[in-house]
CSV table of C-alpha atoms in Angstrom, one decimal:
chain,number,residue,atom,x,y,z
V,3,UNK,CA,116.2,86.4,95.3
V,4,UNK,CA,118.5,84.2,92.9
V,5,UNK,CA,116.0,85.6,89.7
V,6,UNK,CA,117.0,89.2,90.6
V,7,UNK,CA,119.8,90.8,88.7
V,8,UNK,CA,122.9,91.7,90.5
V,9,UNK,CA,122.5,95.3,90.1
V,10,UNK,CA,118.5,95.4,91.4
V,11,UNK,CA,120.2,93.0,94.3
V,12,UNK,CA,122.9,96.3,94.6
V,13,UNK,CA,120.2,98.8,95.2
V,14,UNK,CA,117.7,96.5,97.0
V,15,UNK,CA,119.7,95.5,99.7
V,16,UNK,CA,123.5,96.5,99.4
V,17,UNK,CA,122.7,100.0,100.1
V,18,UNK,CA,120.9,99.5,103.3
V,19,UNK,CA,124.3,99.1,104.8
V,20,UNK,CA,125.1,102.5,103.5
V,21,UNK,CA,121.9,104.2,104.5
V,22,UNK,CA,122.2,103.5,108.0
V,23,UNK,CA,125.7,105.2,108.5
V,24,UNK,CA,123.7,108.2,108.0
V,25,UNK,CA,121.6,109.9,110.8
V,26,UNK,CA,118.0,109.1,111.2
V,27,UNK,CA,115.7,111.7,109.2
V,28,UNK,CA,113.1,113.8,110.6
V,29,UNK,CA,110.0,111.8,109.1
V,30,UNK,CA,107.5,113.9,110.5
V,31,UNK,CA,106.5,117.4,111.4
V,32,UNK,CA,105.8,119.1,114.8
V,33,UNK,CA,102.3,118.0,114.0
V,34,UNK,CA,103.2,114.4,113.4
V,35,UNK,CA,102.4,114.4,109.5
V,36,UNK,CA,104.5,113.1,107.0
V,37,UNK,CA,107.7,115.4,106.2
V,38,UNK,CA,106.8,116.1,102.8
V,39,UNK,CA,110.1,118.5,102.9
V,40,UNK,CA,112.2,114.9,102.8
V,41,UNK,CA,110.8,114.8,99.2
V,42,UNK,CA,111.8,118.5,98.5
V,43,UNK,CA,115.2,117.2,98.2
V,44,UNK,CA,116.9,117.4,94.5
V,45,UNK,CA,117.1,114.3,92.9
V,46,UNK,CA,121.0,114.2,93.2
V,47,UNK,CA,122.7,115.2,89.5
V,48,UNK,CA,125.4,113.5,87.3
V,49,UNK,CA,127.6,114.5,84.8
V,50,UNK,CA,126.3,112.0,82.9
V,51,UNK,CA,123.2,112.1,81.9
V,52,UNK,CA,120.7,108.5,82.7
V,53,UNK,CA,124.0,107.7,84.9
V,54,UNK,CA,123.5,104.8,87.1
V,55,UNK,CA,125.2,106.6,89.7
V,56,UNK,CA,121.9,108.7,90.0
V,57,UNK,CA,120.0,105.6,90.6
V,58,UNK,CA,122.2,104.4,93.6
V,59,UNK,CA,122.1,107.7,95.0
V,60,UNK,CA,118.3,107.7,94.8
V,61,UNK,CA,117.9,104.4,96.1
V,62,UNK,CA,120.1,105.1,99.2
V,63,UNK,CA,118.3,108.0,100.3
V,64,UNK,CA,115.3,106.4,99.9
V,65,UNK,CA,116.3,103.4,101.7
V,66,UNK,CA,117.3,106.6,104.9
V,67,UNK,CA,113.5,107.6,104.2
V,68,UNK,CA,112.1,103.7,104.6
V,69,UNK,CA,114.4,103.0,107.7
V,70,UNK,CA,113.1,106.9,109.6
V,71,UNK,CA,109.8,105.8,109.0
V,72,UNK,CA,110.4,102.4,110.2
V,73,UNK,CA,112.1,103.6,113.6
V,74,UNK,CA,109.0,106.5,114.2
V,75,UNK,CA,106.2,103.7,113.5
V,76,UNK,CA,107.7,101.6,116.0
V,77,UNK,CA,108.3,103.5,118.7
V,78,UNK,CA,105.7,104.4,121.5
V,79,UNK,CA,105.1,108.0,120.7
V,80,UNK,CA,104.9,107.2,116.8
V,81,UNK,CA,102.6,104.6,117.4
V,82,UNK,CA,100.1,106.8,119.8
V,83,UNK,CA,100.3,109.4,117.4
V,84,UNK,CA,99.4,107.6,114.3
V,85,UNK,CA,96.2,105.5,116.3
V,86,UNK,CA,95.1,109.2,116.8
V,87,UNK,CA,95.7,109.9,113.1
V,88,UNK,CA,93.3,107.2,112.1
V,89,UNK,CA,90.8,107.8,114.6
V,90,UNK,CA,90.1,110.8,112.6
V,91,UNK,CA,89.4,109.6,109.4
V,92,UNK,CA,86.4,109.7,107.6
V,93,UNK,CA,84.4,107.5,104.8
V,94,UNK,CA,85.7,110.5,102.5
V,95,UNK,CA,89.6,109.1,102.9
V,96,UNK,CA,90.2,106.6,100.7
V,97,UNK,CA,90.7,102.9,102.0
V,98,UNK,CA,90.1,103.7,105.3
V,99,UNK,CA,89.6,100.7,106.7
V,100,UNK,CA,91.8,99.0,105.1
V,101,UNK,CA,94.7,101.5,106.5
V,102,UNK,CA,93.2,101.1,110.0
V,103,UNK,CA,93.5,97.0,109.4
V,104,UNK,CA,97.3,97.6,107.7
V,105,UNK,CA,98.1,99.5,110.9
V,106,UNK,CA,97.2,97.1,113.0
V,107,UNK,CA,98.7,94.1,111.1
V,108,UNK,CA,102.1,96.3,111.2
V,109,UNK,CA,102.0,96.7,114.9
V,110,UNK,CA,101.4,92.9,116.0
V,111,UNK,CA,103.9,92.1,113.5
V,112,UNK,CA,106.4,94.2,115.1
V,113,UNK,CA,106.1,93.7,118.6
V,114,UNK,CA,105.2,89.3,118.3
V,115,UNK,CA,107.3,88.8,115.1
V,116,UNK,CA,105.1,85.5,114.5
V,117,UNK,CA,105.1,85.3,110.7
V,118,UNK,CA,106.9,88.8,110.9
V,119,UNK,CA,108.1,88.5,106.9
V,120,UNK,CA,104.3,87.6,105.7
V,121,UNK,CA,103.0,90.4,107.4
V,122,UNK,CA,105.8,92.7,105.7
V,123,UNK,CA,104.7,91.3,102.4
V,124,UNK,CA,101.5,91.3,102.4
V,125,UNK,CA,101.4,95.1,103.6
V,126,UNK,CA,103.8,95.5,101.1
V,127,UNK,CA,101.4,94.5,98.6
V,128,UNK,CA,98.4,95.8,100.2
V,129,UNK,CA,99.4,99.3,100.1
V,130,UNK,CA,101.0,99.6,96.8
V,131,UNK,CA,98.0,98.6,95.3
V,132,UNK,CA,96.3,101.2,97.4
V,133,UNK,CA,98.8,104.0,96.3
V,134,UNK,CA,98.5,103.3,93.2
V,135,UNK,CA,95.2,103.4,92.8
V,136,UNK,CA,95.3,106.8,95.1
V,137,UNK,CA,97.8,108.2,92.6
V,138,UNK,CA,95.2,107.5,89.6
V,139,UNK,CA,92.4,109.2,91.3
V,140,UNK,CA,94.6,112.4,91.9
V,141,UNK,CA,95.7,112.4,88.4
V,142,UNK,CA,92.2,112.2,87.1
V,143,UNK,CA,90.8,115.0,89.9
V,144,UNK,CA,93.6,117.4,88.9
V,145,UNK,CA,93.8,116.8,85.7
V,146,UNK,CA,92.3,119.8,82.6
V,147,UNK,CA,93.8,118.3,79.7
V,148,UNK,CA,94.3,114.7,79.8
V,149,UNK,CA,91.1,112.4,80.3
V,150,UNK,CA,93.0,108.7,81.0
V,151,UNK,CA,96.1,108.5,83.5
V,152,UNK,CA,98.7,106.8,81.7
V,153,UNK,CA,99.0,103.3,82.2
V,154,UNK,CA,102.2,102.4,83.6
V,155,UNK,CA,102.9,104.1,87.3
V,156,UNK,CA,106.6,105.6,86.2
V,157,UNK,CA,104.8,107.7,83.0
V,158,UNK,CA,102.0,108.7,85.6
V,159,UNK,CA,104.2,110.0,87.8
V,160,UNK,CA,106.0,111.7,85.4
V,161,UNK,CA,103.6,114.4,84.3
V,162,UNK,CA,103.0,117.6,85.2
V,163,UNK,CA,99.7,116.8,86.6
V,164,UNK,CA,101.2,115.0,89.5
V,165,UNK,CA,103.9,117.2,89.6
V,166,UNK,CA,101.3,120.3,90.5
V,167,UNK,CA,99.2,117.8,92.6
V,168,UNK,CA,101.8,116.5,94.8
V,169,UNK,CA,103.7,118.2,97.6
V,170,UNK,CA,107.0,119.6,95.9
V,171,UNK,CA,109.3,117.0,94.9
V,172,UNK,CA,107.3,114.4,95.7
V,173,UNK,CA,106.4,112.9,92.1
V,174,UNK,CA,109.7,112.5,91.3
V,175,UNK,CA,110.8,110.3,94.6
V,176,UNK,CA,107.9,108.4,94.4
V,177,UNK,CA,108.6,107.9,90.4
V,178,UNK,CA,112.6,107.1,91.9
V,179,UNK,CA,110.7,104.8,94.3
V,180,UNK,CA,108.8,102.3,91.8
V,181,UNK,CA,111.6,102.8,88.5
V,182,UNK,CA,112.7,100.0,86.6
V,183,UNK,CA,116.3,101.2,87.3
V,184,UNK,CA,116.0,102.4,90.6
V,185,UNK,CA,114.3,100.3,93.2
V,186,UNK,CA,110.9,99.2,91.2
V,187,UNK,CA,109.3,98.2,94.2
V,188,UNK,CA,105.9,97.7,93.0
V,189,UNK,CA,106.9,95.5,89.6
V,190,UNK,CA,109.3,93.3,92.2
V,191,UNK,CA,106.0,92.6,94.3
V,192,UNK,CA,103.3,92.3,92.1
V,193,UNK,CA,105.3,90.0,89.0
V,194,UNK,CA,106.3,87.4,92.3
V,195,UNK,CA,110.0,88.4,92.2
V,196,UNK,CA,110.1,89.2,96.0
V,197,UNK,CA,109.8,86.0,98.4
V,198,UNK,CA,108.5,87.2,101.8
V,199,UNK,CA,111.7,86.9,103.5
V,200,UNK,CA,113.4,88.8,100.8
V,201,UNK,CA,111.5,92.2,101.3
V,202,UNK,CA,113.2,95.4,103.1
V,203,UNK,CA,110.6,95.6,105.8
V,204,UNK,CA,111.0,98.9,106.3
V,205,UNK,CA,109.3,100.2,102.9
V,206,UNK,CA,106.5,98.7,104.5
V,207,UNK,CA,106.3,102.1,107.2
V,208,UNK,CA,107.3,104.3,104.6
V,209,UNK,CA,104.3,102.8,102.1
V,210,UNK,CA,101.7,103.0,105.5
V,211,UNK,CA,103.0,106.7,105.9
V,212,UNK,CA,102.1,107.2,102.2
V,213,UNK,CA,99.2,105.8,102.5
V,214,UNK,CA,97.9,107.6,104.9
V,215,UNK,CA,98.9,111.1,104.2
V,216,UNK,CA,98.9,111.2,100.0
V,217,UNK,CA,95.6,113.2,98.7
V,218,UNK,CA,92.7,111.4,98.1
V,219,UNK,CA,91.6,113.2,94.9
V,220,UNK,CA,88.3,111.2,95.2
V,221,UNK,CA,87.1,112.8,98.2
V,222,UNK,CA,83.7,114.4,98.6
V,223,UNK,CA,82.4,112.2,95.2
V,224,UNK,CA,80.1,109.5,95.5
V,225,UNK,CA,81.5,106.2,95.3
V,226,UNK,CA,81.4,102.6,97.1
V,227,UNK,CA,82.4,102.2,99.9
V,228,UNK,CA,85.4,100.4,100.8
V,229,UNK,CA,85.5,97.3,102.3
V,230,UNK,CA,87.7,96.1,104.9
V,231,UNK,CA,90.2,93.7,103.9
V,232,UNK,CA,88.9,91.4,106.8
V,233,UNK,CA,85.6,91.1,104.6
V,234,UNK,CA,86.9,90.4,101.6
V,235,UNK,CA,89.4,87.7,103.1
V,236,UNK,CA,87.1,86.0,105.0
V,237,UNK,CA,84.8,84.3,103.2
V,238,UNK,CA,87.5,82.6,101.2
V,239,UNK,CA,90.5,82.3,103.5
V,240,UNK,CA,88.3,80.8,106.4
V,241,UNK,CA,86.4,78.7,104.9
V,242,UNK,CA,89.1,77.1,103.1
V,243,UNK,CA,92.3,77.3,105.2
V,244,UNK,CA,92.9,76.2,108.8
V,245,UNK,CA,96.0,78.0,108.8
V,246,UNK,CA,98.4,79.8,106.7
V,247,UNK,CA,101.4,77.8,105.3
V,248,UNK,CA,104.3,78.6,107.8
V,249,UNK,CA,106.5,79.2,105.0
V,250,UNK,CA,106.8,79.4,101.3
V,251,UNK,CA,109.5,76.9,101.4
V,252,UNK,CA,107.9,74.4,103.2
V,253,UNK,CA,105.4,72.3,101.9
V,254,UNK,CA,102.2,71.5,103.1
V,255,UNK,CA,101.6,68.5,105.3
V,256,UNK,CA,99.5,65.7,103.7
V,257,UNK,CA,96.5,66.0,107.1
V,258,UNK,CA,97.1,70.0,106.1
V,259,UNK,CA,96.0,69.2,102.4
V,260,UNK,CA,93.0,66.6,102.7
V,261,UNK,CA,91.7,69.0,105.2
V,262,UNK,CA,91.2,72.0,102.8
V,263,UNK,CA,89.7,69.5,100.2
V,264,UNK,CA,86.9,68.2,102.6
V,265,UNK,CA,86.7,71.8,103.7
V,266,UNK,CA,86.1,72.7,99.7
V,267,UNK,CA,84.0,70.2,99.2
V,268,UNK,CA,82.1,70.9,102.0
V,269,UNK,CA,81.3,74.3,100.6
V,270,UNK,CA,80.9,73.3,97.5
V,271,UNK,CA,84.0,74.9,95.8
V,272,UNK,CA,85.6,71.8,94.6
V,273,UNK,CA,84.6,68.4,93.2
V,274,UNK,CA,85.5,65.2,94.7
V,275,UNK,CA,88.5,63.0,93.7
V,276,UNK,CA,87.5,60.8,90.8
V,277,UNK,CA,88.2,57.3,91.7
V,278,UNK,CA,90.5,55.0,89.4
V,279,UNK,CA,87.1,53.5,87.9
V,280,UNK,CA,85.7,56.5,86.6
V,281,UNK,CA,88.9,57.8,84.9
């Protein structure tokens, strides 16, 4: 994380320490859903206005939300509750099977830890994706005046759109949640600044909760259906790769890397090496 500034290091992982001496939060309701009261909390004031105090604040109750939804998701009862949960969706939620897939990739990560950090991060980036998208359909379902979401996710969640679509309070955490001066979780992943290892895992429950509980605002519309991750991976991946890299440190072995080229060329995805006459 040596490209990260020392303040985004601050909030990122600094505050962890200071999250956990607080007691664990009630992430869900007597009927196992997402607390959306957590998010009724006030974003806490400052004197000063923008102060970066606010920020800190934000990021460490955050940080209590991430780690609550990390200890339900991996205990017994929170992990038979939430198979029950998907069991019951529909086509009409959104993504589906891909939360089904993400589920199940977060619960053999957690209990074999074999490539436990890729997992993280790649659910990481799975589901902000999904949100994201998610968010963009609500806007546009609930929305009487504006006809485009705004582009960036920050000025999205920041209307009054979202603000009337979402649960009380819940725009403005989520808006805390991916800010450029708060903990920016989605520009961190997506623009590479994150190595696997790096991530705080337990965003990953907290996103999967999200997932899994914010409004569709596509349902009952026509629309394609979604594929599972597994078939859009597949064909590529498979054919291509014998195995994933075991780390993004370590290099690929030379066997590793004429293997995937007779594999390519097998399929037809990659020309063969020029020899030294015909260069």
């Amino acid at each position: 994380m040596c490209s990260l500034s020392a303040n985004v290091l601050f909030l990122l992982k600094s505050q962890i320490d200071v999250a956990l001496r607080y007691p664990a939060l009630q992430i869900v309701d007597d009927s196992y859903r997402l607390n959306w009261e957590l998010f009724n909390s006030p974003i806490p004031e400052c004197e000063i206005v923008d102060s970066e105090l606010l920020y800190v604040e934000a990021a460490v109750y955050l940080h209590r939300i991430a780690l609550s939804s990390k200890t339900f998701l991996t205990s017994p009862e929170g992990e038979e509750q939430i198979k029950l949960r998907i069991l019951s969706l529909t086509e009409e939620k959104c993504h589906c099977h891909s939360i089904e897939e993400l589920f199940g990739e977060f619960w053999n990560a957690s209990k074999q830890k074999r490539d436990y950090h890729w997992k993280m991060y790649f659910i990481l980036l799975s589901s902000s994706a999904f949100i994201e998208r998610i968010l963009n359909d609500v806007f546009c379902a609930f929305s009487q005046s504006e006809k485009v979401a705004p582009p960036l996710l920050r000025d999205l969640l920041s209307t009054s759109t979202m603000d009337k679509a979402l649960q009380p309070g819940v725009s403005s955490w989520l808006a805390m949640l991916f800010h450029p001066r708060c903990l920016n979780l989605r520009n961190l992943l997506w623009h590479g600044f994150l190595a696997p290892s790096d991530c705080p895992d337990h965003f990953a429950s907290l996103f999967l909760l999200l997932l899994l509980e914010l409004p569709c605002g596509c349902e009952g519309r026509s629309r394609r259906r979604m594929y599972k991750l597994h078939d859009l991976d597949s064909p590529y991946l498979d054919a291509a790769l014998p195995t994933l890299p075991p780390g993004l440190s370590e290099p690929w072995a030379p066997e590793m890397l004429a293997d995937v080229q007779a594999r390519l060329q097998a399929e037809g995805g990659a020309a063969a090496p020029r020899s030294a006459e015909h260069r």
